[in-house]
Short mmCIF file of C-alpha atoms in Angstrom, two decimals:
data_model
loop_
_atom_site.label_atom_id
_atom_site.label_comp_id
_atom_site.label_asym_id
_atom_site.label_seq_id
_atom_site.Cartn_x
_atom_site.Cartn_y
_atom_site.Cartn_z
CA UNK B 24 7.05 -10.59 -4.28
CA UNK B 25 6.87 -13.33 -6.89
CA UNK B 26 5.11 -15.58 -4.41
CA UNK B 27 2.58 -12.85 -3.57
CA UNK B 28 1.78 -12.08 -7.19
CA UNK B 29 1.57 -15.76 -8.16
CA UNK B 30 -0.96 -16.29 -5.37
CA UNK B 31 -2.82 -13.15 -6.43
CA UNK B 32 -3.15 -14.50 -9.97
CA UNK B 33 -4.47 -17.86 -8.71
CA UNK B 34 -7.03 -16.16 -6.49
CA UNK B 35 -8.06 -13.76 -9.23
CA UNK B 36 -8.63 -16.64 -11.64
CA UNK B 37 -10.74 -18.39 -9.00
CA UNK B 38 -12.80 -15.24 -8.39
CA UNK B 39 -13.41 -14.77 -12.11
CA UNK B 40 -14.43 -18.41 -12.54
CA UNK B 41 -16.94 -18.27 -9.70
CA UNK B 42 -18.22 -14.75 -10.38
CA UNK B 43 -21.97 -14.30 -10.08
CA UNK B 44 -21.93 -10.64 -9.16
CA UNK B 45 -24.00 -8.09 -11.03
CA UNK B 46 -21.22 -5.55 -10.54
CA UNK B 47 -17.87 -5.58 -12.39
CA UNK B 48 -14.98 -7.19 -10.57
CA UNK B 49 -12.20 -5.02 -9.18
CA UNK B 50 -8.94 -5.23 -7.33
CA UNK B 51 -7.77 -2.48 -4.99
CA UNK B 52 -4.06 -1.88 -4.62
CA UNK B 53 -1.73 0.34 -2.68
CA UNK B 54 1.20 1.75 -4.65
CA UNK B 55 4.36 2.42 -2.62
CA UNK B 56 6.29 -0.73 -1.76
CA UNK B 57 3.33 -2.76 -3.00
CA UNK B 58 4.38 -2.50 -6.62
CA UNK B 59 6.61 0.59 -6.86
CA UNK B 60 10.02 0.50 -5.17
CA UNK B 61 11.05 3.74 -3.46
CA UNK B 62 14.15 2.40 -1.73
CA UNK B 63 16.25 4.77 -3.83
CA UNK B 64 14.70 7.70 -1.97
CA UNK B 65 15.36 6.07 1.40
CA UNK B 66 18.98 5.30 0.52
CA UNK B 67 19.65 8.84 -0.66
CA UNK B 68 18.18 10.30 2.52
CA UNK B 69 20.27 7.90 4.61
CA UNK B 70 23.44 8.93 2.78
CA UNK B 71 22.66 12.50 3.81
CA UNK B 72 22.03 11.42 7.39
CA UNK B 73 18.40 12.49 7.07
CA UNK B 74 15.02 10.90 7.68
CA UNK B 75 11.83 11.03 5.63
CA UNK B 76 10.12 14.39 5.28
CA UNK B 77 7.17 15.42 3.13
CA UNK B 78 9.00 18.03 1.06
CA UNK B 79 11.80 15.72 -0.07
CA UNK B 80 9.31 12.90 -0.60
CA UNK B 81 7.18 15.05 -2.92
CA UNK B 82 10.32 16.05 -4.83
CA UNK B 83 11.01 12.34 -5.30
CA UNK B 84 7.51 11.34 -6.40
CA UNK B 85 7.39 14.26 -8.85
CA UNK B 86 10.20 12.57 -10.78
CA UNK B 87 8.01 9.53 -11.48
CA UNK B 88 10.94 7.12 -11.53
CA UNK B 89 10.20 4.57 -8.79
CA UNK B 90 10.71 1.13 -10.32
CA UNK B 91 8.32 -1.86 -10.40
CA UNK B 92 8.77 -4.68 -7.92
CA UNK B 93 9.38 -8.09 -9.46
CA UNK B 94 6.22 -9.65 -10.84
CA UNK B 95 4.08 -6.58 -10.37
CA UNK B 96 3.58 -5.38 -13.92
CA UNK B 97 2.75 -8.87 -15.17
CA UNK B 98 0.05 -9.29 -12.54
CA UNK B 99 -1.68 -5.94 -12.98
CA UNK B 100 -1.53 -6.23 -16.76
CA UNK B 101 -3.04 -9.71 -16.51
CA UNK B 102 -5.86 -8.48 -14.27
CA UNK B 103 -6.74 -5.67 -16.69
CA UNK B 104 -6.61 -8.09 -19.65
CA UNK B 105 -9.34 -10.14 -17.93
CA UNK B 106 -11.60 -7.10 -17.71
CA UNK B 107 -11.00 -6.62 -14.00
CA UNK B 108 -10.94 -2.98 -12.92
CA UNK B 109 -7.69 -1.99 -11.19
CA UNK B 110 -8.01 0.77 -8.59
CA UNK B 111 -4.92 2.30 -7.03
CA UNK B 112 -5.65 3.76 -3.58
CA UNK B 113 -2.61 5.59 -2.27
CA UNK B 114 -1.80 7.91 0.60
CA UNK B 115 0.26 10.04 -1.69
CA UNK B 116 -1.30 13.49 -1.56
CA UNK B 117 -3.36 15.10 -4.30
CA UNK B 118 -0.39 17.32 -5.15
CA UNK B 119 1.55 14.20 -6.13
CA UNK B 120 -0.96 13.02 -8.69
CA UNK B 121 0.88 14.10 -11.84
CA UNK B 122 4.18 12.47 -10.89
CA UNK B 123 2.38 9.33 -9.76
CA UNK B 124 0.39 9.01 -12.97
CA UNK B 125 3.56 9.57 -15.01
CA UNK B 126 5.26 6.82 -13.01
CA UNK B 127 2.45 4.35 -13.70
CA UNK B 128 2.48 5.14 -17.40
CA UNK B 129 6.29 5.05 -17.58
CA UNK B 130 6.28 1.36 -16.74
CA UNK B 131 3.04 0.44 -18.47
CA UNK B 132 0.79 -0.20 -15.49
CA UNK B 133 -2.86 -0.25 -16.55
CA UNK B 134 -4.80 2.95 -15.92
CA UNK B 135 -8.42 2.35 -16.88
CA UNK B 136 -9.57 5.87 -16.10
CA UNK B 137 -8.56 8.95 -14.15
CA UNK B 138 -10.87 7.85 -11.34
CA UNK B 139 -8.87 4.62 -10.93
CA UNK B 140 -6.00 6.52 -9.29
CA UNK B 141 -7.31 7.64 -5.91
CA UNK B 142 -5.06 9.96 -3.92
CA UNK B 143 -5.27 11.07 -0.29
CA UNK B 144 -7.19 14.30 0.01
CA UNK B 145 -8.03 14.21 3.71
CA UNK B 146 -7.84 11.29 6.16
CA UNK B 147 -5.06 8.73 5.98
CA UNK B 148 -7.50 5.84 6.45
CA UNK B 149 -8.34 4.21 3.14
CA UNK B 150 -11.63 2.77 4.34
CA UNK B 151 -13.96 5.37 2.84
CA UNK B 152 -12.12 5.25 -0.46
CA UNK B 153 -12.44 1.46 -0.54
CA UNK B 154 -16.15 1.76 0.26
CA UNK B 155 -16.60 4.20 -2.63
CA UNK B 156 -15.09 1.67 -5.03
CA UNK B 157 -17.29 -1.08 -3.57
CA UNK B 158 -20.46 0.89 -4.36
CA UNK B 159 -20.13 0.06 -8.05
CA UNK B 160 -17.70 -2.87 -8.05
CA UNK B 161 -17.17 -6.21 -6.37
CA UNK B 162 -13.71 -6.09 -4.80
CA UNK B 163 -12.16 -9.56 -5.04
CA UNK B 164 -8.58 -8.74 -4.02
CA UNK B 165 -6.78 -6.12 -1.97
CA UNK B 166 -3.01 -5.75 -2.33
CA UNK B 167 -0.77 -3.82 0.02
CA UNK B 168 2.38 -3.70 2.11
CA UNK B 169 0.61 -2.42 5.21
CA UNK B 170 -2.23 -3.99 7.18
CA UNK B 171 -4.25 -0.78 6.91
CA UNK B 172 -4.38 -1.40 3.15
CA UNK B 173 -6.86 -4.19 3.86
CA UNK B 174 -9.22 -3.15 6.63
CA UNK B 175 -10.19 -0.31 8.97
CA UNK B 176 -9.49 -2.78 11.78
CA UNK B 177 -5.82 -1.87 11.40
CA UNK B 178 -6.13 1.91 11.33
CA UNK B 179 -3.95 3.42 14.08
CA UNK B 180 -4.20 0.38 16.33
CA UNK B 181 -1.81 -0.74 19.09
CA UNK B 182 0.51 -3.70 18.61
CA UNK B 183 -1.83 -5.91 20.64
CA UNK B 184 -4.87 -4.82 18.63
CA UNK B 185 -3.06 -5.36 15.35
CA UNK B 186 -2.05 -8.89 16.37
CA UNK B 187 -5.56 -9.75 17.54
CA UNK B 188 -7.12 -8.46 14.33
CA UNK B 189 -4.65 -10.38 12.19
CA UNK B 190 -5.78 -13.57 13.93
CA UNK B 191 -9.43 -12.65 13.51
CA UNK B 192 -8.94 -12.13 9.77
CA UNK B 193 -6.36 -14.86 9.24
CA UNK B 194 -8.41 -16.70 6.60
CA UNK B 195 -8.35 -13.67 4.31
CA UNK B 196 -4.56 -13.60 3.99
CA UNK B 197 -3.50 -15.23 0.76
CA UNK B 198 -7.13 -15.37 -0.33
CA UNK B 199 -8.52 -11.83 -0.43
CA UNK B 200 -5.59 -10.00 1.18
CA UNK B 201 -2.29 -10.18 -0.71
CA UNK B 202 0.48 -8.66 1.37
CA UNK B 203 3.88 -7.58 0.02
CA UNK B 204 6.72 -7.53 2.56
CA UNK B 205 8.01 -4.06 3.44
CA UNK B 206 10.84 -4.17 5.97
CA UNK B 207 11.67 -0.50 5.50
CA UNK B 208 8.74 1.30 7.08
CA UNK B 209 5.04 1.06 7.91
CA UNK B 210 2.50 1.05 10.68
CA UNK B 211 4.30 -1.90 12.25
CA UNK B 212 6.92 0.60 13.43
CA UNK B 213 4.52 3.49 14.02
CA UNK B 214 2.65 1.34 16.54
CA UNK B 215 5.81 1.16 18.67
CA UNK B 216 5.73 4.90 19.32
CA UNK B 217 1.93 5.19 19.31
CA UNK B 218 1.80 7.14 16.04
CA UNK B 219 3.46 10.20 17.57
CA UNK B 220 5.07 11.54 14.39
CA UNK B 221 6.44 14.61 16.17
CA UNK B 222 9.16 12.53 17.83
CA UNK B 223 12.70 12.81 16.51
CA UNK B 224 14.24 9.81 14.69
CA UNK B 225 16.41 9.19 17.77
CA UNK B 226 13.37 9.15 20.05
CA UNK B 227 11.55 6.75 17.73
CA UNK B 228 14.58 4.47 17.57
CA UNK B 229 14.84 4.45 21.35
CA UNK B 230 11.20 3.45 21.80
CA UNK B 231 11.46 0.71 19.18
CA UNK B 232 14.70 -0.57 20.72
CA UNK B 233 13.14 -0.77 24.15
CA UNK B 234 10.00 -2.48 22.81
CA UNK B 235 11.87 -5.07 20.76
CA UNK B 236 11.82 -8.59 22.17
CA UNK B 237 14.98 -10.63 22.45
CA UNK B 238 15.95 -13.98 23.91
CA UNK B 239 19.31 -15.41 24.94
#
């Protein structure tokens, strides 16, 4: 995380120094596992022998107590101090807005306007929301823990497509795309079972086990 945010600061400084845009500069960031740590929720569910579900997740986010990942607050505060607009695009649902906003304010993350916190109201893809931000701003950095936080080229794609698109966009990683490692969950595992969320945890585990590569 420290490495990611240090690189983000370097790239932000470079973007500011070379800025010739007529539009204000902006960064677009995911929230969960990009700068807020929800592992507490996952651990508690595991202790109960249960998996993620929307009801328990919304009960968790309503508390507004997810903690910042190391280096996160310093980076976002720095970006805002330079006049860069910080937009949070999350797939938390509209009903989770109050708890999410309280969580941001609890730890002092910059909120430069109500419109800077953009929830999911319909589709899970963030592409249209990113495009809306880009209408009035020049996006210089995107931060996320999931490839779909960066480009529509990663929305609900197979493992092979994801790998090919990573290679095609490889020069953007560490430059415009700042990725935070999330080993807990994400589309990297959803791709194994072809985004069939109706499967049981046991069925998902079986498919991932069988797809995993091993050598002796």
